[in-house]
mmCIF file of C-alpha atoms in Angstrom:
data_model
loop_
_atom_site.group_PDB
_atom_site.id
_atom_site.type_symbol
_atom_site.label_atom_id
_atom_site.label_comp_id
_atom_site.label_asym_id
_atom_site.label_seq_id
_atom_site.Cartn_x
_atom_site.Cartn_y
_atom_site.Cartn_z
ATOM 1 C CA MET A 729 -21.184 -15.971 -12.625
ATOM 2 C CA TYR A 730 -18.076 -14.119 -11.381
ATOM 3 C CA GLU A 731 -19.010 -11.064 -13.480
ATOM 4 C CA ASN A 732 -22.497 -11.069 -11.942
ATOM 5 C CA TYR A 733 -20.972 -11.230 -8.447
ATOM 6 C CA ARG A 734 -18.620 -8.314 -9.186
ATOM 7 C CA GLY A 735 -21.483 -6.262 -10.618
ATOM 8 C CA LEU A 736 -23.653 -6.946 -7.593
ATOM 9 C CA ARG A 737 -20.807 -6.028 -5.236
ATOM 10 C CA ARG A 738 -20.135 -2.778 -7.104
ATOM 11 C CA CYS A 739 -23.828 -1.969 -6.895
ATOM 12 C CA ILE A 740 -23.885 -2.562 -3.115
ATOM 13 C CA VAL A 741 -20.778 -0.450 -2.604
ATOM 14 C CA THR A 742 -22.318 2.393 -4.634
ATOM 15 C CA LEU A 743 -25.519 2.083 -2.632
ATOM 16 C CA HIS A 744 -23.560 2.393 0.606
ATOM 17 C CA ALA A 745 -21.740 5.457 -0.648
ATOM 18 C CA VAL A 746 -25.013 7.106 -1.623
ATOM 19 C CA ARG A 747 -26.492 6.305 1.797
ATOM 20 C CA ARG A 748 -23.463 7.787 3.563
ATOM 21 C CA ARG A 749 -23.719 10.983 1.548
ATOM 22 C CA ALA A 750 -27.439 11.180 2.200
ATOM 23 C CA LEU A 751 -26.776 10.722 5.906
ATOM 24 C CA PHE A 752 -24.206 13.517 5.866
ATOM 25 C CA ALA A 753 -26.539 15.841 3.965
ATOM 26 C CA PHE A 754 -29.394 15.051 6.351
ATOM 27 C CA ALA A 755 -27.211 15.818 9.376
ATOM 28 C CA LEU A 756 -26.086 19.083 7.806
ATOM 29 C CA VAL A 757 -29.620 20.222 7.020
ATOM 30 C CA ALA A 758 -30.899 19.146 10.442
ATOM 31 C CA ALA A 759 -28.159 21.084 12.201
ATOM 32 C CA VAL A 760 -28.675 24.227 10.144
ATOM 33 C CA LEU A 761 -32.432 24.137 10.696
ATOM 34 C CA SER A 762 -32.110 23.523 14.413
ATOM 35 C CA CYS A 763 -29.668 26.399 14.785
ATOM 36 C CA ASN A 764 -31.824 28.806 12.796
ATOM 37 C CA VAL A 765 -34.678 28.307 15.232
ATOM 38 C CA VAL A 766 -32.708 30.076 17.954
ATOM 39 C CA SER A 767 -30.775 32.334 15.657
ATOM 40 C CA HIS A 768 -31.078 36.081 15.414
ATOM 41 C CA ALA A 769 -31.940 38.767 17.899
ATOM 42 C CA ALA A 770 -34.455 41.403 16.888
ATOM 43 C CA VAL A 771 -33.801 45.107 16.425
ATOM 44 C CA ASP A 772 -35.806 47.186 18.909
ATOM 45 C CA VAL A 773 -36.185 50.907 18.231
ATOM 46 C CA GLY A 774 -36.864 53.781 20.602
ATOM 47 C CA THR A 775 -37.689 57.129 19.035
ATOM 48 C CA GLY A 776 -40.167 59.970 19.215
ATOM 49 C CA ILE A 777 -38.830 62.116 22.047
ATOM 50 C CA ARG A 778 -37.835 65.605 20.954
ATOM 51 C CA TYR A 779 -37.267 68.834 22.775
ATOM 52 C CA VAL A 780 -37.499 72.280 21.253
ATOM 53 C CA VAL A 781 -35.343 74.551 23.409
ATOM 54 C CA SER A 782 -35.843 78.254 22.819
ATOM 55 C CA THR A 783 -32.645 79.394 24.484
ATOM 56 C CA GLY A 784 -29.197 77.921 24.080
ATOM 57 C CA THR A 785 -26.755 77.209 21.326
ATOM 58 C CA LEU A 786 -25.812 74.176 19.298
ATOM 59 C CA ALA A 787 -22.712 73.878 21.464
ATOM 60 C CA ASP A 788 -24.904 73.710 24.586
ATOM 61 C CA CYS A 789 -26.944 70.947 23.005
ATOM 62 C CA SER A 790 -23.817 69.034 21.998
ATOM 63 C CA THR A 791 -22.367 69.188 25.499
ATOM 64 C CA LYS A 792 -25.582 67.834 26.998
ATOM 65 C CA ALA A 793 -25.906 65.186 24.280
ATOM 66 C CA GLN A 794 -22.407 63.899 24.895
ATOM 67 C CA THR A 795 -22.942 63.745 28.653
ATOM 68 C CA ALA A 796 -26.317 62.011 28.321
ATOM 69 C CA LEU A 797 -24.980 59.366 25.935
ATOM 70 C CA ASN A 798 -21.895 58.689 28.045
ATOM 71 C CA THR A 799 -24.086 58.148 31.095
ATOM 72 C CA TYR A 800 -25.507 54.949 29.575
ATOM 73 C CA LEU A 801 -23.079 53.997 26.808
ATOM 74 C CA GLN A 802 -19.435 54.914 26.342
ATOM 75 C CA THR A 803 -17.161 57.034 24.203
ATOM 76 C CA SER A 804 -19.794 59.059 22.405
ATOM 77 C CA SER A 805 -18.578 60.901 19.352
ATOM 78 C CA GLU A 806 -19.791 63.502 16.897
ATOM 79 C CA THR A 807 -20.290 62.167 13.369
ATOM 80 C CA GLU A 808 -18.606 65.301 12.005
ATOM 81 C CA THR A 809 -17.116 68.086 14.057
ATOM 82 C CA GLY A 810 -19.753 70.757 14.595
ATOM 83 C CA SER A 811 -22.569 68.684 13.091
ATOM 84 C CA GLY A 812 -24.447 68.307 16.370
ATOM 85 C CA GLU A 813 -25.078 64.624 15.588
ATOM 86 C CA TRP A 814 -23.803 62.449 18.414
ATOM 87 C CA VAL A 815 -23.589 58.657 18.448
ATOM 88 C CA ALA A 816 -22.545 56.060 20.991
ATOM 89 C CA TYR A 817 -22.355 52.284 20.964
ATOM 90 C CA GLY A 818 -22.484 49.560 23.597
ATOM 91 C CA PRO A 819 -21.767 47.521 25.509
ATOM 92 C CA ASN A 820 -18.038 48.211 25.034
ATOM 93 C CA GLY A 821 -18.192 51.716 23.649
ATOM 94 C CA SER A 822 -17.032 50.645 20.228
ATOM 95 C CA ARG A 823 -18.757 49.994 16.937
ATOM 96 C CA GLY A 824 -17.982 46.436 15.879
ATOM 97 C CA PRO A 825 -18.926 42.763 15.958
ATOM 98 C CA SER A 826 -19.887 42.845 19.636
ATOM 99 C CA THR A 827 -22.156 45.892 19.382
ATOM 100 C CA THR A 828 -25.679 45.264 20.688
ATOM 101 C CA VAL A 829 -26.768 48.803 21.607
ATOM 102 C CA ALA A 830 -26.534 52.110 19.766
ATOM 103 C CA ALA A 831 -27.985 55.543 20.346
ATOM 104 C CA THR A 832 -27.884 58.891 18.605
ATOM 105 C CA VAL A 833 -28.785 62.406 19.670
ATOM 106 C CA HIS A 834 -29.388 64.951 16.913
ATOM 107 C CA CYS A 835 -28.984 68.625 17.742
ATOM 108 C CA TYR A 836 -30.200 71.052 15.118
ATOM 109 C CA PRO A 837 -29.893 74.828 15.511
ATOM 110 C CA LEU A 838 -32.841 77.158 15.157
ATOM 111 C CA THR A 839 -32.726 80.928 14.882
ATOM 112 C CA SER A 840 -33.551 80.995 18.545
ATOM 113 C CA GLY A 841 -32.395 77.891 20.379
ATOM 114 C CA TYR A 842 -32.302 74.359 19.007
ATOM 115 C CA VAL A 843 -34.295 71.171 18.488
ATOM 116 C CA VAL A 844 -32.969 67.836 19.707
ATOM 117 C CA THR A 845 -34.121 64.266 18.960
ATOM 118 C CA PHE A 846 -33.177 60.903 20.454
ATOM 119 C CA ASP A 847 -32.968 57.521 18.707
ATOM 120 C CA CYS A 848 -32.016 54.230 20.336
ATOM 121 C CA ILE A 849 -31.459 50.793 18.825
ATOM 122 C CA VAL A 850 -31.217 47.755 21.084
ATOM 123 C CA GLU A 851 -30.806 44.111 20.168
ATOM 124 C CA LEU A 852 -33.294 41.948 22.031
ATOM 125 C CA PRO A 853 -33.084 39.598 23.852
ATOM 126 C CA ASN A 854 -29.349 40.303 24.109
ATOM 127 C CA ASN A 855 -29.936 43.212 26.497
ATOM 128 C CA PRO A 856 -31.810 43.486 29.795
ATOM 129 C CA TYR A 857 -33.562 46.742 28.785
ATOM 130 C CA ASN A 858 -35.412 47.842 25.687
ATOM 131 C CA ALA A 859 -34.790 50.774 23.344
ATOM 132 C CA SER A 860 -37.642 52.915 24.715
ATOM 133 C CA ASP A 861 -36.327 52.704 28.270
ATOM 134 C CA LEU A 862 -32.822 53.604 27.125
ATOM 135 C CA CYS A 863 -34.028 56.572 25.069
ATOM 136 C CA LEU A 864 -36.235 57.835 27.885
ATOM 137 C CA ASP A 865 -33.283 57.803 30.287
ATOM 138 C CA ILE A 866 -30.953 59.488 27.794
ATOM 139 C CA ALA A 867 -33.554 62.187 27.094
ATOM 140 C CA HIS A 868 -34.245 62.741 30.799
ATOM 141 C CA THR A 869 -30.541 62.940 31.564
ATOM 142 C CA PHE A 870 -30.240 65.487 28.764
ATOM 143 C CA SER A 871 -33.040 67.598 30.202
ATOM 144 C CA GLY A 872 -32.220 67.077 33.869
ATOM 145 C CA LYS A 873 -35.392 65.159 34.695
ATOM 146 C CA PRO A 874 -35.446 62.195 37.102
ATOM 147 C CA VAL A 875 -34.496 58.876 35.517
ATOM 148 C CA THR A 876 -35.482 55.310 36.221
ATOM 149 C CA PRO A 877 -32.406 53.063 36.429
ATOM 150 C CA LEU A 878 -32.110 50.674 33.495
ATOM 151 C CA ALA A 879 -32.618 46.988 34.171
ATOM 152 C CA SER A 880 -29.396 45.103 34.909
ATOM 153 C CA PRO A 881 -28.523 41.611 33.704
ATOM 154 C CA THR A 882 -29.891 38.991 36.053
ATOM 155 C CA PRO A 883 -26.952 37.657 38.071
ATOM 156 C CA PRO A 884 -26.420 33.904 37.802
ATOM 157 C CA PRO A 885 -27.811 32.022 40.783
ATOM 158 C CA SER A 886 -25.304 31.114 43.431
ATOM 159 C CA GLY A 887 -25.244 29.170 46.667
ATOM 160 C CA CYS A 888 -26.844 25.814 47.407
ATOM 161 C CA SER A 889 -30.324 26.566 46.157
ATOM 162 C CA THR A 890 -32.831 23.734 45.907
ATOM 163 C CA SER A 891 -34.406 25.425 42.898
ATOM 164 C CA ASN A 892 -31.458 24.822 40.579
ATOM 165 C CA LEU A 893 -28.233 22.855 40.251
ATOM 166 C CA VAL A 894 -26.017 25.750 39.193
ATOM 167 C CA GLY A 895 -22.494 25.504 40.539
ATOM 168 C CA THR A 896 -19.554 23.114 40.740
ATOM 169 C CA TRP A 897 -20.272 19.556 41.793
ATOM 170 C CA THR A 898 -17.489 17.210 42.904
ATOM 171 C CA SER A 899 -17.970 13.479 42.850
ATOM 172 C CA ASP A 900 -17.762 11.869 46.279
ATOM 173 C CA ASP A 901 -16.264 8.796 44.650
ATOM 174 C CA ARG A 902 -12.532 8.740 44.134
ATOM 175 C CA GLY A 903 -11.651 9.563 40.537
ATOM 176 C CA GLY A 904 -15.195 10.648 39.738
ATOM 177 C CA PRO A 905 -15.931 13.689 37.618
ATOM 178 C CA THR A 906 -16.252 17.309 38.666
ATOM 179 C CA LEU A 907 -19.225 18.866 36.923
ATOM 180 C CA THR A 908 -19.705 22.537 36.202
ATOM 181 C CA ILE A 909 -23.410 23.171 35.886
ATOM 182 C CA THR A 910 -24.717 26.378 34.311
ATOM 183 C CA PRO A 911 -28.146 28.091 34.337
ATOM 184 C CA ASP A 912 -28.744 27.334 30.656
ATOM 185 C CA GLY A 913 -29.233 23.633 31.391
ATOM 186 C CA ASN A 914 -25.760 22.540 30.385
ATOM 187 C CA LEU A 915 -23.029 20.787 32.308
ATOM 188 C CA THR A 916 -19.369 20.144 31.554
ATOM 189 C CA ASP A 917 -16.806 17.907 33.207
ATOM 190 C CA GLY A 918 -13.093 18.534 33.589
ATOM 191 C CA ASP A 919 -12.358 16.834 30.273
ATOM 192 C CA GLY A 920 -14.732 19.080 28.374
ATOM 193 C CA VAL A 921 -17.406 16.417 28.006
ATOM 194 C CA SER A 922 -20.773 18.134 28.072
ATOM 195 C CA GLY A 923 -24.270 17.114 29.019
ATOM 196 C CA ASN A 924 -27.539 18.511 30.312
ATOM 197 C CA TRP A 925 -29.498 18.697 33.530
ATOM 198 C CA VAL A 926 -33.128 18.972 34.531
ATOM 199 C CA LEU A 927 -34.499 19.521 38.040
ATOM 200 C CA PHE A 928 -38.139 18.875 38.933
ATOM 201 C CA ASN A 929 -38.860 19.258 42.638
ATOM 202 C CA SER A 930 -35.974 17.233 44.057
ATOM 203 C CA ASN A 931 -35.752 14.867 41.094
ATOM 204 C CA VAL A 932 -32.638 15.369 39.008
ATOM 205 C CA THR A 933 -32.042 14.011 35.540
ATOM 206 C CA LEU A 934 -28.465 14.239 34.333
ATOM 207 C CA THR A 935 -27.719 13.483 30.714
ATOM 208 C CA TYR A 936 -24.066 12.622 30.947
ATOM 209 C CA TYR A 937 -22.881 9.402 29.348
ATOM 210 C CA GLY A 938 -26.537 8.405 29.292
ATOM 211 C CA ASN A 939 -29.455 9.486 31.442
ATOM 212 C CA HIS A 940 -29.154 9.267 35.217
ATOM 213 C CA SER A 941 -31.830 9.868 37.836
ATOM 214 C CA LEU A 942 -30.626 11.400 41.083
ATOM 215 C CA THR A 943 -32.223 13.087 44.065
ATOM 216 C CA LEU A 944 -31.262 16.531 45.329
ATOM 217 C CA ALA A 945 -30.948 16.593 49.108
ATOM 218 C CA PRO A 946 -32.953 19.209 51.091
ATOM 219 C CA ASP A 947 -29.714 21.088 51.831
ATOM 220 C CA GLY A 948 -29.184 21.675 48.090
ATOM 221 C CA LYS A 949 -25.593 20.591 48.595
ATOM 222 C CA HIS A 950 -25.776 16.879 47.852
ATOM 223 C CA MET A 951 -27.323 14.768 45.140
ATOM 224 C CA SER A 952 -27.100 11.057 44.635
ATOM 225 C CA GLY A 953 -28.620 8.180 42.742
ATOM 226 C CA GLY A 954 -27.802 5.703 39.996
ATOM 227 C CA GLY A 955 -24.382 5.079 41.474
ATOM 228 C CA TYR A 956 -23.440 8.777 41.524
ATOM 229 C CA HIS A 957 -22.819 10.901 44.618
ATOM 230 C CA PHE A 958 -22.015 14.577 44.200
ATOM 231 C CA THR A 959 -21.391 17.474 46.565
ATOM 232 C CA ARG A 960 -21.823 21.095 45.494
ATOM 233 C CA LYS A 961 -19.292 23.778 46.396
ATOM 234 C CA CYS A 962 -21.176 26.496 48.218
ATOM 235 C CA MET B 326 -21.296 -4.706 10.034
ATOM 236 C CA THR B 327 -20.574 -3.213 13.474
ATOM 237 C CA ARG B 328 -17.638 -1.262 12.086
ATOM 238 C CA THR B 329 -19.823 0.101 9.293
ATOM 239 C CA SER B 330 -22.494 1.185 11.766
ATOM 240 C CA SER B 331 -20.030 2.903 14.066
ATOM 241 C CA TYR B 332 -18.465 4.600 11.055
ATOM 242 C CA ARG B 333 -21.869 5.954 10.051
ATOM 243 C CA VAL B 334 -22.645 7.147 13.547
ATOM 244 C CA THR B 335 -19.259 8.872 13.756
ATOM 245 C CA LEU B 336 -19.823 10.466 10.361
ATOM 246 C CA PHE B 337 -23.249 11.690 11.436
ATOM 247 C CA ALA B 338 -21.917 13.099 14.703
ATOM 248 C CA LEU B 339 -18.982 14.811 12.983
ATOM 249 C CA SER B 340 -21.145 16.418 10.331
ATOM 250 C CA LEU B 341 -23.632 17.550 12.971
ATOM 251 C CA LEU B 342 -20.885 19.133 15.071
ATOM 252 C CA ALA B 343 -19.266 20.735 12.049
ATOM 253 C CA SER B 344 -22.562 22.251 10.955
ATOM 254 C CA ILE B 345 -23.400 23.582 14.392
ATOM 255 C CA ALA B 346 -19.941 25.122 14.670
ATOM 256 C CA LEU B 347 -20.292 26.750 11.262
ATOM 257 C CA VAL B 348 -23.747 28.135 11.930
ATOM 258 C CA SER B 349 -22.856 29.309 15.435
ATOM 259 C CA ALA B 350 -19.902 31.179 14.058
ATOM 260 C CA ARG B 351 -22.083 33.354 11.876
ATOM 261 C CA SER B 352 -25.195 33.576 14.008
ATOM 262 C CA SER B 353 -23.841 36.269 16.320
ATOM 263 C CA ALA B 354 -25.242 39.232 14.438
ATOM 264 C CA ALA B 355 -23.481 42.535 14.966
ATOM 265 C CA LEU B 356 -25.698 45.559 15.375
ATOM 266 C CA ASP B 357 -24.650 48.585 13.373
ATOM 267 C CA MET B 358 -26.097 52.077 13.326
ATOM 268 C CA VAL B 359 -25.174 55.088 11.251
ATOM 269 C CA VAL B 360 -26.482 58.599 10.871
ATOM 270 C CA GLY B 361 -27.037 59.559 7.245
ATOM 271 C CA ALA B 362 -26.529 62.947 5.676
ATOM 272 C CA HIS B 363 -29.422 65.237 6.553
ATOM 273 C CA VAL B 364 -31.486 66.916 3.861
ATOM 274 C CA ALA B 365 -32.511 70.556 4.257
ATOM 275 C CA VAL B 366 -35.592 71.529 2.241
ATOM 276 C CA PRO B 367 -36.494 75.245 2.128
ATOM 277 C CA ASN B 368 -39.970 76.644 1.642
ATOM 278 C CA LYS B 369 -41.806 73.377 2.244
ATOM 279 C CA THR B 370 -44.024 72.215 5.067
ATOM 280 C CA ILE B 371 -43.505 69.384 7.517
ATOM 281 C CA ALA B 372 -46.358 67.558 5.764
ATOM 282 C CA ASP B 373 -44.237 67.390 2.624
ATOM 283 C CA CYS B 374 -41.462 65.822 4.660
ATOM 284 C CA GLY B 375 -43.881 63.213 6.026
ATOM 285 C CA VAL B 376 -45.083 62.206 2.572
ATOM 286 C CA ARG B 377 -41.535 61.865 1.274
ATOM 287 C CA ALA B 378 -40.353 60.023 4.385
ATOM 288 C CA GLN B 379 -43.142 57.479 4.193
ATOM 289 C CA ALA B 380 -42.567 56.870 0.492
ATOM 290 C CA ALA B 381 -38.816 56.535 0.913
ATOM 291 C CA LEU B 382 -39.121 54.084 3.799
ATOM 292 C CA ASN B 383 -41.689 51.952 2.005
ATOM 293 C CA SER B 384 -39.565 51.800 -1.131
ATOM 294 C CA VAL B 385 -36.678 50.174 0.744
ATOM 295 C CA LEU B 386 -38.296 48.641 3.840
ATOM 296 C CA GLN B 387 -41.953 48.079 4.599
ATOM 297 C CA ASN B 388 -44.965 49.373 6.566
ATOM 298 C CA ALA B 389 -43.630 52.811 7.486
ATOM 299 C CA ILE B 390 -45.384 54.269 10.510
ATOM 300 C CA LYS B 391 -45.440 57.536 12.411
ATOM 301 C CA ALA B 392 -43.614 57.302 15.726
ATOM 302 C CA GLY B 393 -44.460 59.704 18.509
ATOM 303 C CA ASP B 394 -47.302 62.151 18.844
ATOM 304 C CA ASP B 395 -46.112 65.085 16.791
ATOM 305 C CA GLY B 396 -46.307 63.263 13.459
ATOM 306 C CA ALA B 397 -42.796 64.248 12.517
ATOM 307 C CA ASN B 398 -40.943 60.978 13.144
ATOM 308 C CA TRP B 399 -41.206 58.082 10.704
ATOM 309 C CA LEU B 400 -40.060 54.532 11.289
ATOM 310 C CA ALA B 401 -39.919 51.325 9.263
ATOM 311 C CA PHE B 402 -38.518 47.868 9.858
ATOM 312 C CA GLY B 403 -37.107 45.370 7.424
ATOM 313 C CA LYS B 404 -37.012 41.629 7.351
ATOM 314 C CA ALA B 405 -34.058 40.224 5.545
ATOM 315 C CA GLY B 406 -33.333 36.792 4.207
ATOM 316 C CA GLY B 407 -36.496 35.225 5.565
ATOM 317 C CA ALA B 408 -35.505 35.946 9.148
ATOM 318 C CA THR B 409 -38.520 35.844 11.421
ATOM 319 C CA GLN B 410 -37.629 38.951 13.366
ATOM 320 C CA ASN B 411 -36.819 42.535 12.509
ATOM 321 C CA SER B 412 -33.217 42.846 11.496
ATOM 322 C CA ALA B 413 -33.154 46.400 10.146
ATOM 323 C CA ALA B 414 -34.788 49.701 11.000
ATOM 324 C CA VAL B 415 -34.659 53.267 9.743
ATOM 325 C CA ILE B 416 -35.921 56.409 11.476
ATOM 326 C CA ILE B 417 -36.531 59.680 9.649
ATOM 327 C CA HIS B 418 -37.054 62.824 11.678
ATOM 328 C CA CYS B 419 -38.698 65.809 10.059
ATOM 329 C CA LEU B 420 -37.584 68.939 11.895
ATOM 330 C CA THR B 421 -39.295 72.247 11.256
ATOM 331 C CA THR B 422 -36.786 75.003 10.705
ATOM 332 C CA ASP B 423 -37.133 78.744 10.286
ATOM 333 C CA ASN B 424 -37.314 78.276 6.536
ATOM 334 C CA GLY B 425 -38.757 74.887 5.654
ATOM 335 C CA TYR B 426 -37.599 71.652 7.204
ATOM 336 C CA VAL B 427 -34.665 69.298 7.715
ATOM 337 C CA ALA B 428 -34.909 65.529 7.439
ATOM 338 C CA THR B 429 -32.454 63.391 9.385
ATOM 339 C CA PHE B 430 -31.824 59.670 8.885
ATOM 340 C CA THR B 431 -30.846 57.053 11.466
ATOM 341 C CA CYS B 432 -30.264 53.603 9.988
ATOM 342 C CA SER B 433 -29.552 50.330 11.718
ATOM 343 C CA ALA B 434 -29.025 46.762 10.555
ATOM 344 C CA GLU B 435 -27.881 43.460 11.941
ATOM 345 C CA VAL B 436 -25.315 41.880 9.671
ATOM 346 C CA PRO B 437 -25.934 38.978 9.233
ATOM 347 C CA PRO B 438 -28.761 38.281 8.455
ATOM 348 C CA ASN B 439 -29.106 41.558 6.568
ATOM 349 C CA PRO B 440 -27.527 41.549 3.122
ATOM 350 C CA VAL B 441 -26.972 45.318 3.329
ATOM 351 C CA THR B 442 -25.150 47.340 5.939
ATOM 352 C CA ALA B 443 -26.635 50.228 7.888
ATOM 353 C CA SER B 444 -24.571 52.594 5.769
ATOM 354 C CA ASP B 445 -25.923 51.128 2.513
ATOM 355 C CA LEU B 446 -29.418 51.304 3.919
ATOM 356 C CA CYS B 447 -29.001 55.001 4.687
ATOM 357 C CA THR B 448 -27.652 55.669 1.210
ATOM 358 C CA LYS B 449 -30.688 53.995 -0.371
ATOM 359 C CA ILE B 450 -33.213 55.718 1.880
ATOM 360 C CA THR B 451 -31.632 59.140 1.439
ATOM 361 C CA ALA B 452 -31.622 58.694 -2.338
ATOM 362 C CA ALA B 453 -35.260 57.603 -2.270
ATOM 363 C CA PHE B 454 -36.180 60.629 -0.131
ATOM 364 C CA GLY B 455 -34.629 62.934 -2.705
ATOM 365 C CA GLY B 456 -32.838 66.224 -2.445
ATOM 366 C CA ALA B 457 -33.843 69.737 -1.563
ATOM 367 C CA SER B 458 -35.891 70.415 -4.699
#
């Protein structure tokens, strides 16, 4: 009888261990899959523009190439001295883990003049402009044609807009949290506890220690409901 | 029973956080681009360059296409590791010279997810294109 009890207990314990491991594995797989959905940016390529210049030297081409690249990226360099192949990287001017933009200008000498080509590589959606726009501007800067300014990153919304909750919200209640709310739908309090927000018309849903329904005031500066009262700094 | 349940929930939450942290750490793909060694081919036409460029691109990447109107730029993308978006690209320019043509190579890759670097990609494509003969 005692042996049967011990056997049964061992079996239950083993079953629990297996369930725990299965739970861990499931969580791991779920997390990896969910992260892969939003994972990698795509490589966008701009190419096809070339100029055949009947007068001028390779040195002329190199000077223009360097200037054109430095107008949009930084610290352009020649792959080998005198090669006429110029490269530049962005956004910080260096080739490394943070690189999201790269461009190259090839100068090749002809008996009379030179031929020059332009290639641009841009990670999307990590940049506000695409590779074709970048290459067109580099080529036009090279040739002295008018350029269209490249798109700039959209600045984060500011002020007390009624179309979003972005900003810093201080609780009107003594000892209440201060929430930093960002455009990506996230919020964080002073202790690093994070949550989410949704705004539909003036109806606010905060997921922060549970779901809370609040109402955004017409001034965009106050929201309250469910026992919470917040004022936005703006 | 309550302690067991809370233990499981904690375990689940911890493993979820750990996984997200691990995946986030490697999901920021760095873009790399290199310019390969150019190949000068005397006494051949630009059409020869196009044929070789297309074959070389298709042997390493896929679906090589002409880019631009003059038919002298070739481009192909690669999809690595089952990624759903393009993570590598190579451009070959065929430039007519006074005596034949020159082919230039611009290679780019995001690592990860690409198993090969832009430099490796250029080495493979250049080898597939062949030399001056």
